[in-house]
PDB file of C-alpha atoms in Angstrom:
ATOM      1  CA  MET F   1       3.669  97.570 140.691  1.00 33.00           C
ATOM      2  CA  GLU F   2       6.137  97.931 137.856  1.00 32.00           C
ATOM      3  CA  ALA F   3       9.165  95.684 137.775  1.00 34.00           C
ATOM      4  CA  PRO F   4      12.486  97.405 138.435  1.00 33.00           C
ATOM      5  CA  HIS F   5      14.077  98.735 135.275  1.00 33.00           C
ATOM      6  CA  THR F   6      17.403  97.198 134.309  1.00 37.00           C
ATOM      7  CA  SER F   7      19.669  99.506 132.363  1.00 37.00           C
ATOM      8  CA  PRO F   8      20.979  98.104 129.090  1.00 41.00           C
ATOM      9  CA  ALA F   9      24.349  99.670 129.933  1.00 48.00           C
ATOM     10  CA  ALA F  10      25.528  96.628 131.895  1.00 52.00           C
ATOM     11  CA  ASP F  11      24.111  93.440 133.277  1.00 54.00           C
ATOM     12  CA  ALA F  12      24.960  92.376 136.811  1.00 65.00           C
ATOM     13  CA  GLY F  13      27.470  89.857 135.529  1.00 84.00           C
ATOM     14  CA  THR F  14      27.580  86.111 135.664  1.00 92.00           C
ATOM     15  CA  SER F  15      30.110  84.458 137.977  1.00 95.00           C
ATOM     16  CA  LEU F  16      31.372  80.934 137.493  1.00 96.00           C
ATOM     17  CA  THR F  17      33.899  78.790 139.328  1.00 95.00           C
ATOM     18  CA  LEU F  18      36.099  76.722 137.039  1.00 96.00           C
ATOM     19  CA  ASN F  19      38.394  73.987 138.290  1.00 95.00           C
ATOM     20  CA  SER F  20      40.783  73.349 135.407  1.00 95.00           C
ATOM     21  CA  PRO F  21      42.256  74.754 132.201  1.00 95.00           C
ATOM     22  CA  SER F  22      40.002  72.410 130.211  1.00 96.00           C
ATOM     23  CA  GLU F  23      36.947  73.963 131.880  1.00 97.00           C
ATOM     24  CA  MET F  24      38.290  77.426 130.968  1.00 97.00           C
ATOM     25  CA  GLN F  25      38.679  76.348 127.351  1.00 97.00           C
ATOM     26  CA  GLU F  26      35.156  74.896 127.354  1.00 97.00           C
ATOM     27  CA  LEU F  27      33.825  78.219 128.682  1.00 98.00           C
ATOM     28  CA  GLY F  28      35.495  79.897 125.712  1.00 97.00           C
ATOM     29  CA  ARG F  29      33.684  77.532 123.339  1.00 97.00           C
ATOM     30  CA  ARG F  30      30.359  78.356 125.050  1.00 97.00           C
ATOM     31  CA  ILE F  31      30.974  82.119 124.890  1.00 97.00           C
ATOM     32  CA  ALA F  32      31.858  81.794 121.192  1.00 97.00           C
ATOM     33  CA  LYS F  33      28.277  80.694 120.493  1.00 96.00           C
ATOM     34  CA  LEU F  34      27.121  84.161 121.622  1.00 96.00           C
ATOM     35  CA  LEU F  35      29.643  86.123 119.557  1.00 96.00           C
ATOM     36  CA  ARG F  36      29.104  87.779 116.195  1.00 95.00           C
ATOM     37  CA  PRO F  37      31.065  90.121 113.914  1.00 95.00           C
ATOM     38  CA  GLY F  38      31.729  93.450 115.613  1.00 92.00           C
ATOM     39  CA  ASP F  39      31.966  92.085 119.138  1.00 95.00           C
ATOM     40  CA  LEU F  40      34.690  93.292 121.479  1.00 94.00           C
ATOM     41  CA  VAL F  41      35.744  91.009 124.334  1.00 96.00           C
ATOM     42  CA  MET F  42      38.004  92.391 127.083  1.00 95.00           C
ATOM     43  CA  LEU F  43      39.878  89.884 129.240  1.00 96.00           C
ATOM     44  CA  THR F  44      41.288  90.944 132.600  1.00 95.00           C
ATOM     45  CA  GLY F  45      43.252  88.809 135.048  1.00 94.00           C
ATOM     46  CA  GLU F  46      46.637  88.160 136.616  1.00 91.00           C
ATOM     47  CA  LEU F  47      49.475  86.567 134.675  1.00 89.00           C
ATOM     48  CA  GLY F  48      48.605  82.893 134.323  1.00 89.00           C
ATOM     49  CA  ALA F  49      44.926  83.425 135.073  1.00 94.00           C
ATOM     50  CA  GLY F  50      43.781  81.724 131.872  1.00 95.00           C
ATOM     51  CA  LYS F  51      43.113  84.570 129.425  1.00 96.00           C
ATOM     52  CA  THR F  52      44.852  82.845 126.520  1.00 95.00           C
ATOM     53  CA  THR F  53      43.299  79.488 127.435  1.00 96.00           C
ATOM     54  CA  LEU F  54      39.852  81.108 127.297  1.00 97.00           C
ATOM     55  CA  THR F  55      40.746  82.702 123.947  1.00 97.00           C
ATOM     56  CA  ARG F  56      41.860  79.304 122.631  1.00 97.00           C
ATOM     57  CA  GLY F  57      38.360  78.033 123.412  1.00 97.00           C
ATOM     58  CA  LEU F  58      36.852  81.081 121.682  1.00 98.00           C
ATOM     59  CA  GLY F  59      38.923  80.268 118.600  1.00 97.00           C
ATOM     60  CA  GLU F  60      37.765  76.648 118.641  1.00 97.00           C
ATOM     61  CA  GLY F  61      34.156  77.724 119.050  1.00 97.00           C
ATOM     62  CA  LEU F  62      34.425  80.256 116.227  1.00 97.00           C
ATOM     63  CA  GLY F  63      36.154  77.724 113.970  1.00 97.00           C
ATOM     64  CA  VAL F  64      39.222  79.802 113.158  1.00 96.00           C
ATOM     65  CA  ARG F  65      42.512  78.827 111.531  1.00 95.00           C
ATOM     66  CA  GLY F  66      45.765  78.583 113.408  1.00 89.00           C
ATOM     67  CA  ALA F  67      46.788  77.786 116.935  1.00 89.00           C
ATOM     68  CA  VAL F  68      45.639  80.443 119.376  1.00 93.00           C
ATOM     69  CA  THR F  69      48.693  81.356 121.422  1.00 89.00           C
ATOM     70  CA  SER F  70      49.601  84.429 123.405  1.00 84.00           C
ATOM     71  CA  PRO F  71      50.364  87.371 121.088  1.00 78.00           C
ATOM     72  CA  THR F  72      52.515  89.048 123.771  1.00 71.00           C
ATOM     73  CA  PHE F  73      55.472  89.802 121.505  1.00 69.00           C
ATOM     74  CA  VAL F  74      53.596  90.427 118.255  1.00 71.00           C
ATOM     75  CA  ILE F  75      50.817  92.403 120.031  1.00 77.00           C
ATOM     76  CA  ALA F  76      48.057  91.069 117.732  1.00 84.00           C
ATOM     77  CA  ARG F  77      47.254  87.966 115.699  1.00 87.00           C
ATOM     78  CA  VAL F  78      44.458  87.499 113.195  1.00 88.00           C
ATOM     79  CA  HIS F  79      42.897  84.048 112.910  1.00 92.00           C
ATOM     80  CA  PRO F  80      40.701  83.816 109.787  1.00 93.00           C
ATOM     81  CA  SER F  81      37.540  81.772 109.930  1.00 95.00           C
ATOM     82  CA  LEU F  82      37.469  78.281 108.459  1.00 95.00           C
ATOM     83  CA  THR F  83      33.675  78.212 108.535  1.00 93.00           C
ATOM     84  CA  GLY F  84      32.634  81.506 106.918  1.00 93.00           C
ATOM     85  CA  GLY F  85      32.166  83.211 110.286  1.00 94.00           C
ATOM     86  CA  PRO F  86      34.048  86.163 111.714  1.00 95.00           C
ATOM     87  CA  ALA F  87      37.820  86.194 112.066  1.00 94.00           C
ATOM     88  CA  LEU F  88      39.275  86.277 115.568  1.00 95.00           C
ATOM     89  CA  VAL F  89      41.616  89.187 116.241  1.00 92.00           C
ATOM     90  CA  HIS F  90      43.574  88.349 119.398  1.00 93.00           C
ATOM     91  CA  VAL F  91      45.376  91.297 121.007  1.00 89.00           C
ATOM     92  CA  ASP F  92      47.685  91.390 124.006  1.00 86.00           C
ATOM     93  CA  ALA F  93      47.788  94.994 125.226  1.00 82.00           C
ATOM     94  CA  TYR F  94      50.119  94.224 128.158  1.00 79.00           C
ATOM     95  CA  ARG F  95      53.085  96.002 126.574  1.00 70.00           C
ATOM     96  CA  LEU F  96      51.008  98.942 125.366  1.00 68.00           C
ATOM     97  CA  GLY F  97      51.026 101.693 127.943  1.00 63.00           C
ATOM     98  CA  GLY F  98      49.555 104.576 125.979  1.00 58.00           C
ATOM     99  CA  GLY F  99      45.915 103.586 125.921  1.00 54.00           C
ATOM    100  CA  LEU F 100      43.765 104.100 122.860  1.00 53.00           C
ATOM    101  CA  ASP F 101      46.423 106.046 120.908  1.00 56.00           C
ATOM    102  CA  GLU F 102      48.663 102.997 120.726  1.00 55.00           C
ATOM    103  CA  MET F 103      45.667 100.748 120.132  1.00 54.00           C
ATOM    104  CA  GLU F 104      44.647 102.925 117.165  1.00 56.00           C
ATOM    105  CA  ASP F 105      47.999 102.095 115.538  1.00 56.00           C
ATOM    106  CA  LEU F 106      46.775  98.488 115.391  1.00 57.00           C
ATOM    107  CA  ASP F 107      43.711  99.571 113.335  1.00 55.00           C
ATOM    108  CA  LEU F 108      41.381  97.586 115.556  1.00 60.00           C
ATOM    109  CA  ASP F 109      38.566  99.966 114.691  1.00 55.00           C
ATOM    110  CA  VAL F 110      38.930  98.783 111.078  1.00 56.00           C
ATOM    111  CA  SER F 111      38.922  95.096 112.083  1.00 67.00           C
ATOM    112  CA  LEU F 112      36.094  95.369 114.597  1.00 70.00           C
ATOM    113  CA  PRO F 113      33.040  95.505 112.283  1.00 83.00           C
ATOM    114  CA  GLU F 114      33.774  92.176 110.579  1.00 88.00           C
ATOM    115  CA  SER F 115      35.717  90.366 113.300  1.00 92.00           C
ATOM    116  CA  VAL F 116      35.512  89.318 116.907  1.00 95.00           C
ATOM    117  CA  VAL F 117      38.241  91.279 118.701  1.00 93.00           C
ATOM    118  CA  VAL F 118      39.560  89.815 121.965  1.00 95.00           C
ATOM    119  CA  VAL F 119      41.889  92.035 123.989  1.00 92.00           C
ATOM    120  CA  GLU F 120      43.912  90.722 126.901  1.00 92.00           C
ATOM    121  CA  TRP F 121      45.021  93.436 129.352  1.00 88.00           C
ATOM    122  CA  GLY F 122      42.685  95.907 127.618  1.00 83.00           C
ATOM    123  CA  GLU F 123      41.174  97.536 130.695  1.00 86.00           C
ATOM    124  CA  GLY F 124      41.656 101.295 130.530  1.00 83.00           C
ATOM    125  CA  LYS F 125      42.860 101.026 126.930  1.00 79.00           C
ATOM    126  CA  VAL F 126      40.115  99.830 124.583  1.00 80.00           C
ATOM    127  CA  GLU F 127      36.790 100.832 126.110  1.00 84.00           C
ATOM    128  CA  ASP F 128      36.416 103.638 123.568  1.00 80.00           C
ATOM    129  CA  LEU F 129      36.510 101.181 120.658  1.00 81.00           C
ATOM    130  CA  SER F 130      32.891 100.217 121.265  1.00 87.00           C
ATOM    131  CA  GLU F 131      29.969 101.137 123.506  1.00 90.00           C
ATOM    132  CA  ASP F 132      29.170  97.434 123.579  1.00 94.00           C
ATOM    133  CA  ARG F 133      31.628  94.912 124.948  1.00 95.00           C
ATOM    134  CA  LEU F 134      31.860  91.711 126.890  1.00 96.00           C
ATOM    135  CA  GLN F 135      34.094  92.066 129.937  1.00 96.00           C
ATOM    136  CA  VAL F 136      35.590  88.909 131.367  1.00 97.00           C
ATOM    137  CA  LEU F 137      37.384  89.111 134.708  1.00 96.00           C
ATOM    138  CA  ILE F 138      39.371  86.041 135.740  1.00 97.00           C
ATOM    139  CA  ASP F 139      40.456  85.734 139.377  1.00 95.00           C
ATOM    140  CA  ARG F 140      42.831  83.034 140.522  1.00 91.00           C
ATOM    141  CA  VAL F 141      44.462  82.056 143.770  1.00 82.00           C
ATOM    142  CA  VAL F 142      47.785  83.909 143.912  1.00 78.00           C
ATOM    143  CA  GLY F 143      51.035  82.702 145.411  1.00 74.00           C
ATOM    144  CA  GLU F 144      52.727  79.313 145.383  1.00 75.00           C
ATOM    145  CA  THR F 145      49.877  76.881 144.820  1.00 77.00           C
ATOM    146  CA  ASP F 146      48.738  74.162 142.459  1.00 78.00           C
ATOM    147  CA  ASP F 147      45.122  75.261 142.850  1.00 84.00           C
ATOM    148  CA  ASP F 148      43.672  75.577 139.326  1.00 87.00           C
ATOM    149  CA  ARG F 149      40.371  77.101 140.467  1.00 93.00           C
ATOM    150  CA  ARG F 150      39.334  80.318 138.782  1.00 95.00           C
ATOM    151  CA  THR F 151      36.399  82.616 139.383  1.00 96.00           C
ATOM    152  CA  VAL F 152      35.260  84.095 136.092  1.00 97.00           C
ATOM    153  CA  THR F 153      32.880  87.047 136.019  1.00 97.00           C
ATOM    154  CA  ILE F 154      31.332  87.851 132.645  1.00 97.00           C
ATOM    155  CA  THR F 155      29.593  91.195 132.213  1.00 95.00           C
ATOM    156  CA  GLY F 156      27.854  92.434 129.091  1.00 95.00           C
ATOM    157  CA  ILE F 157      28.193  96.192 128.603  1.00 95.00           C
ATOM    158  CA  GLY F 158      25.830  98.065 126.267  1.00 94.00           C
ATOM    159  CA  SER F 159      22.610  97.268 124.476  1.00 94.00           C
ATOM    160  CA  ARG F 160      24.219  94.521 122.329  1.00 94.00           C
ATOM    161  CA  TRP F 161      24.496  92.331 125.419  1.00 95.00           C
ATOM    162  CA  SER F 162      21.058  93.031 126.861  1.00 90.00           C
ATOM    163  CA  GLY F 163      19.285  89.680 126.692  1.00 86.00           C
ATOM    164  CA  ALA F 164      22.172  88.056 124.793  1.00 87.00           C
ATOM    165  CA  GLY F 165      22.252  84.990 127.056  1.00 86.00           C
ATOM    166  CA  VAL F 166      25.358  85.734 129.115  1.00 90.00           C
ATOM    167  CA  GLU F 167      23.522  84.712 132.264  1.00 86.00           C
ATOM    168  CA  ALA F 168      23.019  81.198 130.837  1.00 84.00           C
ATOM    169  CA  LEU F 169      26.719  80.463 130.532  1.00 86.00           C
TER     170      LEU F 169
END
């Protein structure tokens, strides 16, 4: 009997429970080991879920210059590599309502081949930039709480992520 065929379009996703911001940052460092020039990473989650904290870890793992902070008001920041690797382009699409048209004004399609592009709030806006992307969904407890737990689901979309090791994170 033949094994069931898994489509390269998307893996089933890997879910992790993280208990602190430092664990979120460490996850970013681990994900960075899988990234290469041309990769698109989409981050989705509530305000305060940890998207920028994860991106800070990505920046550390990629060895980029500059403090990774939220680009909410500047829309995008470029962090050049200090190690000869890809630059990190960090985009906050929260204030962009027009989808890909507004994203095209940022020239992300030009940056994508030689950089790692991370887009916060990109769902419904940047999927057309690449057939291949890493989707990261961060769920947190909502309401008045000091609970730092997060459930992070990482899903590789497209053939680039087939067998790329996401499940080992």
